[in-house]
mmCIF file of C-alpha atoms in Angstrom:
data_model
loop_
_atom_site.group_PDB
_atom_site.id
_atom_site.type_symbol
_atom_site.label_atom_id
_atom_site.label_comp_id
_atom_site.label_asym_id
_atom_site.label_seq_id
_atom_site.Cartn_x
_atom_site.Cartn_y
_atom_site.Cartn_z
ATOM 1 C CA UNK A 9 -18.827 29.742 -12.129
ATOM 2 C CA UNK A 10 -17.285 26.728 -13.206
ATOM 3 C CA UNK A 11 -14.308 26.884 -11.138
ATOM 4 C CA UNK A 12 -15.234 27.388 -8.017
ATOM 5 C CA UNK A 13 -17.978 24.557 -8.834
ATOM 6 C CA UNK A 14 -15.243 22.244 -9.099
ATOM 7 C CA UNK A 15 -13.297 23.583 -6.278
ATOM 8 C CA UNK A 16 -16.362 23.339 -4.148
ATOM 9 C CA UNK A 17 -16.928 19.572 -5.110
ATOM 10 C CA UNK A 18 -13.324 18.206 -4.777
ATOM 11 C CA UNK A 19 -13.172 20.035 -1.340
ATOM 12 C CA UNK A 20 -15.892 17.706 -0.595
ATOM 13 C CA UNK A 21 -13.930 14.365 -1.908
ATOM 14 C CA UNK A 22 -10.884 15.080 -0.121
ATOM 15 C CA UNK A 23 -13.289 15.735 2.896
ATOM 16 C CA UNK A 24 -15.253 12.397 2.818
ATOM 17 C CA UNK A 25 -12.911 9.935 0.727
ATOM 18 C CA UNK A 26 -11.163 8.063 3.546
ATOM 19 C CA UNK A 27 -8.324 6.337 2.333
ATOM 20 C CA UNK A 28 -6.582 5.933 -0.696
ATOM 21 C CA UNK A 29 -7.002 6.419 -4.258
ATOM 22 C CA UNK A 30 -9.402 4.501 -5.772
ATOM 23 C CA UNK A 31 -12.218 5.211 -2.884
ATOM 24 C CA UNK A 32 -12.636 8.447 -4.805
ATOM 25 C CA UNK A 33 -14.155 6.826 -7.512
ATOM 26 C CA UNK A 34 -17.948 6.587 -6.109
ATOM 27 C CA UNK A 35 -17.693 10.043 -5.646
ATOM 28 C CA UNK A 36 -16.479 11.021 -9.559
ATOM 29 C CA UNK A 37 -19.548 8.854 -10.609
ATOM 30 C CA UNK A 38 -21.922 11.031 -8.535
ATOM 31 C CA UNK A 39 -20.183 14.165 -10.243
ATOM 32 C CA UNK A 40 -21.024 12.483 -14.081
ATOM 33 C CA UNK A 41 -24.164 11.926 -13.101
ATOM 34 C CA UNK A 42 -25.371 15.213 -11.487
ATOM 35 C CA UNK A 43 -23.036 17.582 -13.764
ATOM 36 C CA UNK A 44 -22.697 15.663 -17.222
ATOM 37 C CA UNK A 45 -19.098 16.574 -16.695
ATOM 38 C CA UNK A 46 -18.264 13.424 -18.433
ATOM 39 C CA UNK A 47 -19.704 9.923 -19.309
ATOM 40 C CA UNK A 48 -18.927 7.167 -17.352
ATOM 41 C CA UNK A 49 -16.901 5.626 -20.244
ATOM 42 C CA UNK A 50 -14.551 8.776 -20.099
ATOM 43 C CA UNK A 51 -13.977 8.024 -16.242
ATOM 44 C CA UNK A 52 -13.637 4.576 -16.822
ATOM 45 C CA UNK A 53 -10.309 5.903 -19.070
ATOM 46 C CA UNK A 54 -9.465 8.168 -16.870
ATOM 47 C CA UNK A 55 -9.051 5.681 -14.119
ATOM 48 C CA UNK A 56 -6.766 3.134 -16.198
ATOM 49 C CA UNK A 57 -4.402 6.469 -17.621
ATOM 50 C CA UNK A 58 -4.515 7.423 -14.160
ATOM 51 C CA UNK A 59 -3.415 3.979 -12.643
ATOM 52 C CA UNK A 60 -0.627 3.982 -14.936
ATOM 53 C CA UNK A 61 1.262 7.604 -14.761
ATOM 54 C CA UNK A 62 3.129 8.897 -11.937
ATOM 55 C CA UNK A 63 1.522 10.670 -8.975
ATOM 56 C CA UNK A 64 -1.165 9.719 -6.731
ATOM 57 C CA UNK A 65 -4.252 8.375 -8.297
ATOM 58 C CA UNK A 66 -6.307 10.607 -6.779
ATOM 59 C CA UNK A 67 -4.653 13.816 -7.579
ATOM 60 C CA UNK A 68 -3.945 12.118 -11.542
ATOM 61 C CA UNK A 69 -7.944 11.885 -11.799
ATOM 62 C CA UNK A 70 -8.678 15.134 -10.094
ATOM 63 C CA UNK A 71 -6.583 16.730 -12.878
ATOM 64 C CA UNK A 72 -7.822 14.578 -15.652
ATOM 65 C CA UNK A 73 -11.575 16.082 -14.446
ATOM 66 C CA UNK A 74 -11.177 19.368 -13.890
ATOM 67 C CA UNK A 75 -8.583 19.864 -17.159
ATOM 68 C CA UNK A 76 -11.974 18.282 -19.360
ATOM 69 C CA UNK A 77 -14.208 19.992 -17.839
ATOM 70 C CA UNK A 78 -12.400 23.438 -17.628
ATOM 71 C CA UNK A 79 -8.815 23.488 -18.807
ATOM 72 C CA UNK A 80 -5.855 24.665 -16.784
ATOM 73 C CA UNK A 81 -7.779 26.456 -14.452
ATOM 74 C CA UNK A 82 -10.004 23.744 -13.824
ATOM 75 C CA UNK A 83 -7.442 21.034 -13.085
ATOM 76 C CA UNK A 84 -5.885 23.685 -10.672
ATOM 77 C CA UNK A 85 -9.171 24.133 -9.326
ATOM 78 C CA UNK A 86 -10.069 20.575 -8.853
ATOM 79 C CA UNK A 87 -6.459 19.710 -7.337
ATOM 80 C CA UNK A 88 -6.368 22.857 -4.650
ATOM 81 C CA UNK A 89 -9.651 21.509 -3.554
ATOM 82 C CA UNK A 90 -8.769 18.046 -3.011
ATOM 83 C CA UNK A 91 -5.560 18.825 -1.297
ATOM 84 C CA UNK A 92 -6.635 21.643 0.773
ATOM 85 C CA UNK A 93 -9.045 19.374 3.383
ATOM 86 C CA UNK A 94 -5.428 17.134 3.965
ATOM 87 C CA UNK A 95 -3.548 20.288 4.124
ATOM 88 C CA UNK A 96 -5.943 21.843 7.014
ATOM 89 C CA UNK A 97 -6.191 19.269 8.846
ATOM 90 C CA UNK A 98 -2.394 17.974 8.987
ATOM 91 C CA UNK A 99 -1.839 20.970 10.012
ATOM 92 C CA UNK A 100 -4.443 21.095 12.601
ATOM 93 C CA UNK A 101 -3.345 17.600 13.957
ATOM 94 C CA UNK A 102 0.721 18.466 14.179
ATOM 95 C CA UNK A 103 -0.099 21.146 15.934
ATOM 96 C CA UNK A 104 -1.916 20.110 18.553
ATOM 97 C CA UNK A 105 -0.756 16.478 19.049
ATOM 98 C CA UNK A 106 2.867 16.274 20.772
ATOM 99 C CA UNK A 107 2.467 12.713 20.296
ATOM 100 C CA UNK A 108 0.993 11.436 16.864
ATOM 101 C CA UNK A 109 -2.277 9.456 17.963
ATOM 102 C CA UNK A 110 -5.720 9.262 16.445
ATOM 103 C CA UNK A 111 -8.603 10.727 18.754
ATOM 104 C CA UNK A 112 -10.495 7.232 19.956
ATOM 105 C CA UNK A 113 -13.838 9.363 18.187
ATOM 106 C CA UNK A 114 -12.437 9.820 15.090
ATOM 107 C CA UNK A 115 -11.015 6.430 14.835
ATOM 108 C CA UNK A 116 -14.410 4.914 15.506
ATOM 109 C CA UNK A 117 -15.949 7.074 12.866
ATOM 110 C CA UNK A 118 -13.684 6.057 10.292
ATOM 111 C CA UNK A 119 -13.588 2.629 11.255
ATOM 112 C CA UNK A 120 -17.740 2.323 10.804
ATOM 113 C CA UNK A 121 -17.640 4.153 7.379
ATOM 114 C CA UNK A 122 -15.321 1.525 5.557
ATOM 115 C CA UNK A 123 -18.370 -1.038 5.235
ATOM 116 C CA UNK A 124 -19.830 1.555 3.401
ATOM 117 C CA UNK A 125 -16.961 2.230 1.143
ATOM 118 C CA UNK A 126 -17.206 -1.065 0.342
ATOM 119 C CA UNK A 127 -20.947 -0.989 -0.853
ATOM 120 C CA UNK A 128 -19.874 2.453 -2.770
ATOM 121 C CA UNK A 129 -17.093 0.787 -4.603
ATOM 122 C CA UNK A 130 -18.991 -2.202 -5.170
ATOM 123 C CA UNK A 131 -22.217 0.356 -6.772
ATOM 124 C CA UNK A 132 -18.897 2.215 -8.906
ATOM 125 C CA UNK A 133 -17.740 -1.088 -10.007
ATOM 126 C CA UNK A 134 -20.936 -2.413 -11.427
ATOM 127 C CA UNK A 135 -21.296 0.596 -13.063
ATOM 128 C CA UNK A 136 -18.037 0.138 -14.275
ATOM 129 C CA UNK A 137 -18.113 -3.213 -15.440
ATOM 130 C CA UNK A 138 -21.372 -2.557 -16.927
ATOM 131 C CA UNK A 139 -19.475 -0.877 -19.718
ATOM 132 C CA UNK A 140 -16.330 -2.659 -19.641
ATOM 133 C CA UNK A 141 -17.372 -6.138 -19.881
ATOM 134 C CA UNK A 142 -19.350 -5.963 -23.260
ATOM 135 C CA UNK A 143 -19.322 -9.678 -24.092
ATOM 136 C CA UNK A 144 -18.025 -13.299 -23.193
ATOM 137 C CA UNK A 145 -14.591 -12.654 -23.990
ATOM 138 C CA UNK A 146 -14.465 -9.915 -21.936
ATOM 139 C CA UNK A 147 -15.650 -11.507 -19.108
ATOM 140 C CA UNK A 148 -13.407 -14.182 -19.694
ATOM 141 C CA UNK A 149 -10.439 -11.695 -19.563
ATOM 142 C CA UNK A 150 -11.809 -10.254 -16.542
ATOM 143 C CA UNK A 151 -11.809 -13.670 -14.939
ATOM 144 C CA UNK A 152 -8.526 -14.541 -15.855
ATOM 145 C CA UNK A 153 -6.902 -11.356 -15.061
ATOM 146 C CA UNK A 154 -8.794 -11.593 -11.504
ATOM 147 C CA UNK A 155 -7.413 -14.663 -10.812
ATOM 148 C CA UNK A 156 -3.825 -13.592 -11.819
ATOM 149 C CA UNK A 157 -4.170 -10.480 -9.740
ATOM 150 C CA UNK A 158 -4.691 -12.670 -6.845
ATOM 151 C CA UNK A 159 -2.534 -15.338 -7.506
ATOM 152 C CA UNK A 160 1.127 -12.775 -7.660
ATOM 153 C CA UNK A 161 0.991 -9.753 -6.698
ATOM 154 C CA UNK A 162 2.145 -7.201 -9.241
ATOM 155 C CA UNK A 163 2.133 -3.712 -10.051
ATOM 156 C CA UNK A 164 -1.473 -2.170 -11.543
ATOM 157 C CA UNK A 165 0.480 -1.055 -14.549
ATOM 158 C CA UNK A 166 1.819 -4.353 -15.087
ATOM 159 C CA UNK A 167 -2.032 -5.611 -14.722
ATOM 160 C CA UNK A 168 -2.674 -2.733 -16.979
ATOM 161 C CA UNK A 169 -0.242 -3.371 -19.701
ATOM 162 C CA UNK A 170 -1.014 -7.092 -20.270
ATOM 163 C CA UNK A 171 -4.930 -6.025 -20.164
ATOM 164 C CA UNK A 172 -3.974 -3.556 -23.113
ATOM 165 C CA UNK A 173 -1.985 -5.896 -25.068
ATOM 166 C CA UNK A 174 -4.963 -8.505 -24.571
ATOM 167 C CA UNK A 175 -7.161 -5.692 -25.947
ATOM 168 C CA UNK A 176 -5.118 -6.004 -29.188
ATOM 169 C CA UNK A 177 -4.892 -9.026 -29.483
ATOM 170 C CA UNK A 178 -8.281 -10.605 -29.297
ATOM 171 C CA UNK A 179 -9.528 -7.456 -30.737
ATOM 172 C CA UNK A 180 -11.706 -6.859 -27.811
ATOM 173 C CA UNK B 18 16.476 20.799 7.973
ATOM 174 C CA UNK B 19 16.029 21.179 4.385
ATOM 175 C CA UNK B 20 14.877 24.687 2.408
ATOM 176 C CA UNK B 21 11.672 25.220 1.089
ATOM 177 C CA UNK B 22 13.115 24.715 -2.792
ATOM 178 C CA UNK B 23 15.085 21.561 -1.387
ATOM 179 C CA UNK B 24 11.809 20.635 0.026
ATOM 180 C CA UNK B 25 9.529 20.885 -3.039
ATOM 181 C CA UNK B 26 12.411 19.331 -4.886
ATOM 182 C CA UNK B 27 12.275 15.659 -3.114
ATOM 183 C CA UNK B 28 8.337 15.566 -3.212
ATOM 184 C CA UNK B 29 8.551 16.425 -6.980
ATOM 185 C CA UNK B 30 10.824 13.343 -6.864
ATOM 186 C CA UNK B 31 8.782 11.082 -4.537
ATOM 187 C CA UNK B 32 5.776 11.949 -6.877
ATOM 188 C CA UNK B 33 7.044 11.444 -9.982
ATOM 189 C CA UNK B 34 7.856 8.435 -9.513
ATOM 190 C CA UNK B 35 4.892 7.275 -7.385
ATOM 191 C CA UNK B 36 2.709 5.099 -9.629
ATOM 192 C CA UNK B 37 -0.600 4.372 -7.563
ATOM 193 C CA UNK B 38 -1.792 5.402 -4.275
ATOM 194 C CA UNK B 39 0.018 6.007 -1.104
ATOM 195 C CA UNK B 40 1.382 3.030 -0.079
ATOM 196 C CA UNK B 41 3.467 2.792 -2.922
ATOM 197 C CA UNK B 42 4.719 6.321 -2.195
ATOM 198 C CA UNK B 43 6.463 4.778 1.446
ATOM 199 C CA UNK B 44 9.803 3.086 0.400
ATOM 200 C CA UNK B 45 10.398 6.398 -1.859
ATOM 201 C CA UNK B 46 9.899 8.361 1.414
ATOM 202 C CA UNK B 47 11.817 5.866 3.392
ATOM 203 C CA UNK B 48 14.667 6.242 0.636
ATOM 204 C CA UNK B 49 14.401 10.444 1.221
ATOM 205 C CA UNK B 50 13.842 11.118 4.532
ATOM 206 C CA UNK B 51 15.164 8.272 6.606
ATOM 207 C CA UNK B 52 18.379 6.479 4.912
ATOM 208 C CA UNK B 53 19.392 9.221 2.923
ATOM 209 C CA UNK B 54 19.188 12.138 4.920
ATOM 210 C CA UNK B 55 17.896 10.780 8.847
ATOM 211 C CA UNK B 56 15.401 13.482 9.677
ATOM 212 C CA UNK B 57 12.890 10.305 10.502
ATOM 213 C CA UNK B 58 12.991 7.581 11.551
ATOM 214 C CA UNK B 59 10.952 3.846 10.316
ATOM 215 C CA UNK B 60 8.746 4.796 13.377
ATOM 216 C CA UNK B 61 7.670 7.880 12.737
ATOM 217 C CA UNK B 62 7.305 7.671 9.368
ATOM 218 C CA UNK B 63 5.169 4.612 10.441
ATOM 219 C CA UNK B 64 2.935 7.164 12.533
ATOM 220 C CA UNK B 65 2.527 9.576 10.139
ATOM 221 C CA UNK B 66 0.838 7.218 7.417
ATOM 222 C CA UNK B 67 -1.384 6.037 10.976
ATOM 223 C CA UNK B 68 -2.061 9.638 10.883
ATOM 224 C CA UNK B 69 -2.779 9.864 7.605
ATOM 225 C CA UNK B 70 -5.269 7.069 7.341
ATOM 226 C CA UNK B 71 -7.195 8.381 10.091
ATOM 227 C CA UNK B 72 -7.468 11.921 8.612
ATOM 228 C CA UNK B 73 -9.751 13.452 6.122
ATOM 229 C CA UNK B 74 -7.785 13.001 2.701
ATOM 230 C CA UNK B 75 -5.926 11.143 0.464
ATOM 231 C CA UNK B 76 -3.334 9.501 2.332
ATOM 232 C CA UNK B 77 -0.599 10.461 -0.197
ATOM 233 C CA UNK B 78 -1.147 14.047 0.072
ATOM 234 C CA UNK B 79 -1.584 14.011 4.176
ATOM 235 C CA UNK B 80 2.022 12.386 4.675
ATOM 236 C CA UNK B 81 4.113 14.999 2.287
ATOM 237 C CA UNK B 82 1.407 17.408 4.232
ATOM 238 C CA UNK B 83 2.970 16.362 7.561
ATOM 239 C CA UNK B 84 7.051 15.309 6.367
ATOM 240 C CA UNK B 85 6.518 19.365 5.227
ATOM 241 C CA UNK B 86 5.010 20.516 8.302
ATOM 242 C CA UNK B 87 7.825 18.780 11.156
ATOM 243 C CA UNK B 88 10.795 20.273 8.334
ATOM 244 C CA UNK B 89 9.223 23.588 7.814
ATOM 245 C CA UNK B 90 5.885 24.766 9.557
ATOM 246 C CA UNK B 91 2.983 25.726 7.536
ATOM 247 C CA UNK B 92 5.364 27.011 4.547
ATOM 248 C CA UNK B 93 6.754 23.282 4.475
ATOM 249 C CA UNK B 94 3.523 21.496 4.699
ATOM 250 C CA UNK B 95 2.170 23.590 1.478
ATOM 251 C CA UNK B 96 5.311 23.731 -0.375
ATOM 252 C CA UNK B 97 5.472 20.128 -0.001
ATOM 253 C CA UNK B 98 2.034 19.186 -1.155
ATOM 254 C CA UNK B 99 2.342 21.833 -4.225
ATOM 255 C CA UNK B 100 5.851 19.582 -5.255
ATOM 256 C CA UNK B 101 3.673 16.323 -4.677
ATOM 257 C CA UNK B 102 1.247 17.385 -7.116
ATOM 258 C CA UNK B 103 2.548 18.806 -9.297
ATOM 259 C CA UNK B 104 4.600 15.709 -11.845
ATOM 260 C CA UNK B 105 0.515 14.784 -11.775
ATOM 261 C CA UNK B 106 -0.671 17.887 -13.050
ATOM 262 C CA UNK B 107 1.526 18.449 -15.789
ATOM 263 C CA UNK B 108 1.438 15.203 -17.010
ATOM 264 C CA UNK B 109 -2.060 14.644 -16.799
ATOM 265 C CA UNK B 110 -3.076 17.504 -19.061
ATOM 266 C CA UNK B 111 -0.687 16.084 -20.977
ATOM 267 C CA UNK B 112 -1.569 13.261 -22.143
ATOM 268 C CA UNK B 113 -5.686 14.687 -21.737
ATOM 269 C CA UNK B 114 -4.192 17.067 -24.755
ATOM 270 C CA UNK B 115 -3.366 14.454 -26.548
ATOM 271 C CA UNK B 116 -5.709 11.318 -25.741
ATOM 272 C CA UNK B 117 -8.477 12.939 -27.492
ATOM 273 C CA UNK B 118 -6.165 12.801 -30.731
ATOM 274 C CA UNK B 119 -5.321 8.938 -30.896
ATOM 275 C CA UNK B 120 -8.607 7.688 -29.090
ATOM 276 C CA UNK B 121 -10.294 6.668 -32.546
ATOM 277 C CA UNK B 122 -7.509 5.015 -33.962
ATOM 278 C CA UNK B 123 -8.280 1.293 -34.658
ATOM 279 C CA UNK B 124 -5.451 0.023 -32.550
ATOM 280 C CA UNK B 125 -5.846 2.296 -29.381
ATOM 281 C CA UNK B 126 -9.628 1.357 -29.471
ATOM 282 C CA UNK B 127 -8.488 -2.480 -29.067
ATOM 283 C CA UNK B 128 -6.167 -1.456 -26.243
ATOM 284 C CA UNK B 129 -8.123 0.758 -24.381
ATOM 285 C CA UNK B 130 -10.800 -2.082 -24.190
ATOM 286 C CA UNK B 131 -8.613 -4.199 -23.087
ATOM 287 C CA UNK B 132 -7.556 -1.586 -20.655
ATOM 288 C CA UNK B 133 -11.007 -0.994 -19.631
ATOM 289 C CA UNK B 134 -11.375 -4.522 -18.602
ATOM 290 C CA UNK B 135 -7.989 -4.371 -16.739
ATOM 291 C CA UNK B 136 -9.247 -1.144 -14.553
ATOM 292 C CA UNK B 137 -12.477 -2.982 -13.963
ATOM 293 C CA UNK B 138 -9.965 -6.158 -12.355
ATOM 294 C CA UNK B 139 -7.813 -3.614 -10.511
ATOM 295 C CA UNK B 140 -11.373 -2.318 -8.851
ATOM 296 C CA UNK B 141 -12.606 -5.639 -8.071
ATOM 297 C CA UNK B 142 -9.268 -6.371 -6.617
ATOM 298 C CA UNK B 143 -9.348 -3.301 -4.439
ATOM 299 C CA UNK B 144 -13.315 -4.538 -3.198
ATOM 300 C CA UNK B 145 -12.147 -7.926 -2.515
ATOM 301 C CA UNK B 146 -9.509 -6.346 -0.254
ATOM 302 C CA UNK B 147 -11.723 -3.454 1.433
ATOM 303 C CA UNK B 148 -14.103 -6.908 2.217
ATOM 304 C CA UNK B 149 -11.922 -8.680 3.981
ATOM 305 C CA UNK B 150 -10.583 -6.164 6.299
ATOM 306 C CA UNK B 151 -13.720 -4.399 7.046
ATOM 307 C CA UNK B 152 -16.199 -6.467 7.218
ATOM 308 C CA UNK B 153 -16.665 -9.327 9.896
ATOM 309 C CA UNK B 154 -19.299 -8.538 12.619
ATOM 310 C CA UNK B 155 -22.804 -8.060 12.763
ATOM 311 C CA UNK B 156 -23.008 -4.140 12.739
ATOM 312 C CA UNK B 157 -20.254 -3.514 9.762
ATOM 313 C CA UNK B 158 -22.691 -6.326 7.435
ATOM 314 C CA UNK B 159 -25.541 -4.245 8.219
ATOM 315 C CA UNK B 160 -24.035 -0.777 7.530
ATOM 316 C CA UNK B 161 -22.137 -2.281 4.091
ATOM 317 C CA UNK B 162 -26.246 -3.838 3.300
ATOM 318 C CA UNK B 163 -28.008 -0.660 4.118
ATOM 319 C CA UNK B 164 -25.196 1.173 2.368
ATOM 320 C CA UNK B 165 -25.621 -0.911 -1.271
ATOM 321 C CA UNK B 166 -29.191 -0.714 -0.941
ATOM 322 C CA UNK B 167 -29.112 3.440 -0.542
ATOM 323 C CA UNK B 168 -26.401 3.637 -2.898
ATOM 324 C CA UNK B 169 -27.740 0.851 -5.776
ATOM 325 C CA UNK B 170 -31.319 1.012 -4.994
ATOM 326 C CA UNK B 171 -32.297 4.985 -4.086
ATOM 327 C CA UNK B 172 -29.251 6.408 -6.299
ATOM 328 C CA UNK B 173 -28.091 8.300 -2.761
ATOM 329 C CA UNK B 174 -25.318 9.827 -3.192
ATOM 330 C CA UNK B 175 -21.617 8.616 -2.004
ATOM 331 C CA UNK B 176 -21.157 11.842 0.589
ATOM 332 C CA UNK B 177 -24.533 11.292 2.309
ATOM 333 C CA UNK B 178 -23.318 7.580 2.747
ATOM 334 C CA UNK B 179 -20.787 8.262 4.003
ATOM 335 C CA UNK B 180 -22.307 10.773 6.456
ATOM 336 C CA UNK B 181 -24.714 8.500 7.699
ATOM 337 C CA UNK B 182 -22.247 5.760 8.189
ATOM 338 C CA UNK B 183 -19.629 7.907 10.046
ATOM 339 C CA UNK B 184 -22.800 9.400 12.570
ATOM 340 C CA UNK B 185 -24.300 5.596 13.111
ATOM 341 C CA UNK B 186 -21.024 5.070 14.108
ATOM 342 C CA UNK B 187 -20.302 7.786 16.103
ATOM 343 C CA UNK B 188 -23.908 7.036 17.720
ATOM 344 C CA UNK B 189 -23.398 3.141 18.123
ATOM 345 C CA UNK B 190 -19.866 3.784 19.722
ATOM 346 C CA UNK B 191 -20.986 6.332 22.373
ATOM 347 C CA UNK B 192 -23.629 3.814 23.555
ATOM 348 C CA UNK B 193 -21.458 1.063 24.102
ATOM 349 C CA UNK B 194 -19.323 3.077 25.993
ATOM 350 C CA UNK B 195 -22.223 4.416 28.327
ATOM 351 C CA UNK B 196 -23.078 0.607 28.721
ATOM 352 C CA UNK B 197 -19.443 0.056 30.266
#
C-alpha cells in the first residue's frame, strides 16, 4: 500500500528532521535508495524547483515525492505525514506550557544531534555534488558561486537564477 | 480573534509567498499577526519560533501550528497548517505535471545543470553554517566524526543517526548533571 508507505516514512522525517528545510534532505536520499522512488538526479531537481517556488522547502519536496511516486494521493499522503508530528506536538506543548520554554532534556537532545546533521548533510551533499559537478567548469562555477554566496547574502532563488543562466551560457 | 476561514486565509498568504524555509516565513508573520492586526507581539512571536526549533518538525509548519492553536484551539492549529501547505501542494504538482514535458529540451538541460550546480552551493552553504554553530567542543567533533563515518562508511541510515546522537546525548547530559 503505497500510500500509507509514504505516510509512514514522512511521519518519520517530520519526527527526526530537526530544523529547517534542507536537513530533510539526508533523509529523501535514504528513501531513493531503499525504495527506488527516484534517482538521486531527480532529487537533486527537486531540491533546486523546490528552493525556488513558494512554500516551505520541506513541504515543496514532500509534495514533489509523493506526487512522483503516487500522484495526488501520494503528495497528500507524504504532506499529512510530515505535518502531522509538528501538529501533535504543538499542540501537546501549548497545552501544557503556560509559559513557552523548552524542557532542559529536550533541549540537550537536540542540541547533541546537530553535529550529526552536519555529518548527514555533508554524506547528502557529496552525493549530491557527485552528480552535479561533472567536470572543471562545473567545479569552477561551484567555486565561484560559493564564494559569492558568502561574500552578500542573497536570496537562494537569486543564487538559483544566476546558476541557471550560467547553465546556458557555458553550456554546462 | 480571527475565524477559521480568516485563519486559513493569512497562512495561504504567508505561504505563498514564503520562498525557503522558516526563517524567511517571520517578517510575513510579523507583517500578519503583529503590525497589522496585534494579536502578538515581537516577543512572542520570538518564543514561538524558540519553540519551534526545539520541537519535532519543520519549523515552518510548527509556528502556523502554534499562531493557529493561541487564535483557535485545535481547529486553529490544523486549519492553519492545511492553509500553510497548501500554495505548496498545488503548485508543486504543478509544475511536477509539467517538468517532465520540457526536461529534454536542449535549453532546459543547460539550465537545469547549471541549476544543479547552484543547489549543490546552496547545500554547501547551509553545511558551512550548521559547522560553525554546532560544532566547537570535544564531544560535538566526536559525535559529527562518528556520525560521517556511520553515515559515509556503513551506509546507516539518517534516522538511526540521529537516534543515536539524540540518546548519547541524553546519556552524556544526565551524567554531568549527577557529577554536579
Amino acid at each position: 500500500m503505497i500510500y500509507a508507505l509514504l505516510f509512514y516514512e514522512f511521519c518519520k522525517i517530520g519526527l527526526l528532521a530537526v530544523g529547517g528545510g534542507l536537513v530533510t534532505v539526508p533523509f529523501l536520499f535514504d528513501l531513493s535508495e531503499n525504495y527506488g522512488w527516484f534517482t538521486t538526479r531527480e532529487l537533486v531537481d527537486m531540491i533546486a524547483i523546490s528552493e525556488s517556488t513558494p512554500g516551505p522547502i520541506g513541504v515543496n519536496m514532500a509534495t514533489f515525492v509523493g506526487f512522483n511516486t503516487a500522484g495526488v494521493g501520494g503528495a497528500l499522503a507524504a504532506v499529512i505525514g510530515l505535518v502531522l508530528p509538528s501538529v501533535v506536538t504543538i499542540i501537546g506543548v501549548a497545552k501544557l506550557m503556560n509559559r513557552y520554554q523548552c524542557n532542559m532534556r529536550v533541549q540537550t537532545m537536540l542540541k547533541g544531534v546537530r553535529p550529526a546533521v552536519v555529518a548527514l548533510m555533508i554524506a547528502a551533499g557529496m552525493s549530491i555534488a557527485e552528480l552535479a559537478l561533472t567536470d572543471m567548469l562545473c567545479g569552477l562555477v561551484f567555486a565561484f558561486l560559493l564564494a559569492a554566496v558568502r561574500m552578500w547574502r542573497h536570496s537562494p532563488i537569486f543564487y538559483l537564477a544566476v546558476a541557471a543562466v550560467i547553465g546556458v551560457a557555458l553550456k554546462l | 480573534m480571527l475565524s477559521l476561514i480568516k485563519l486559513a486565509a493569512v497562512f495561504f498568504k504567508v505561504g505563498l509567498f514564503t520562498f525557503g524555509g522558516g526563517g524567511a516565513m517571520m517578517p510575513l508573520l510579523q507583517e500578519e499577526f503583529v503590525r497589522k492586526r496585534r494579536f502578538l507581539t515581537d516577543e512572542e512571536l520570538l518564543d514561538m519560533y524558540s519553540i519551534g526549533q526545539c520541537t519535532p518538525g519543520i519549523i515552518a509548519i510548527n509556528v502556523a501550528t502554534f499562531i493557529g492553536y493561541r487564535q483557535r484551539g485545535t481547529a486553529g492549529a490544523i486549519v492553519s497548517t492545511v492553509g500553510m501547505v497548501l500554495p505548496s501542494l498545488l503548485v508543486i504538482m504543478l509544475i511536477a505535471t509539467v517538468f517532465e514535458r520540457y526536461m529534454h529540451e536542449r535549453y532546459v538541460a543547460y539550465a537545469f545543470a547549471g541549476v544543479r550546480v547552484g543547489a549543490t552551493v546552496l547545500i554547501a552553504d547551509v553545511i558551512l553554517n550548521l559547522w560553525r554553530k554546532n560544532i566547537g567542543n570535544l564531544q560535538e567533533v566526536l559525535v559529527f566524526a562518528g556520525a560521517l563515518v556511520l553515515a559515509v562508511g556503513f551506509k546507516v541510515g539518517a534516522a538511526w543517526i540521529v537516534l543515536a546522537a539524540a540518546l548519547t546525548a541524553l546519556i552524556s547530559g544526565e551524567l554531568k548533571k549527577s557529577k554536579k
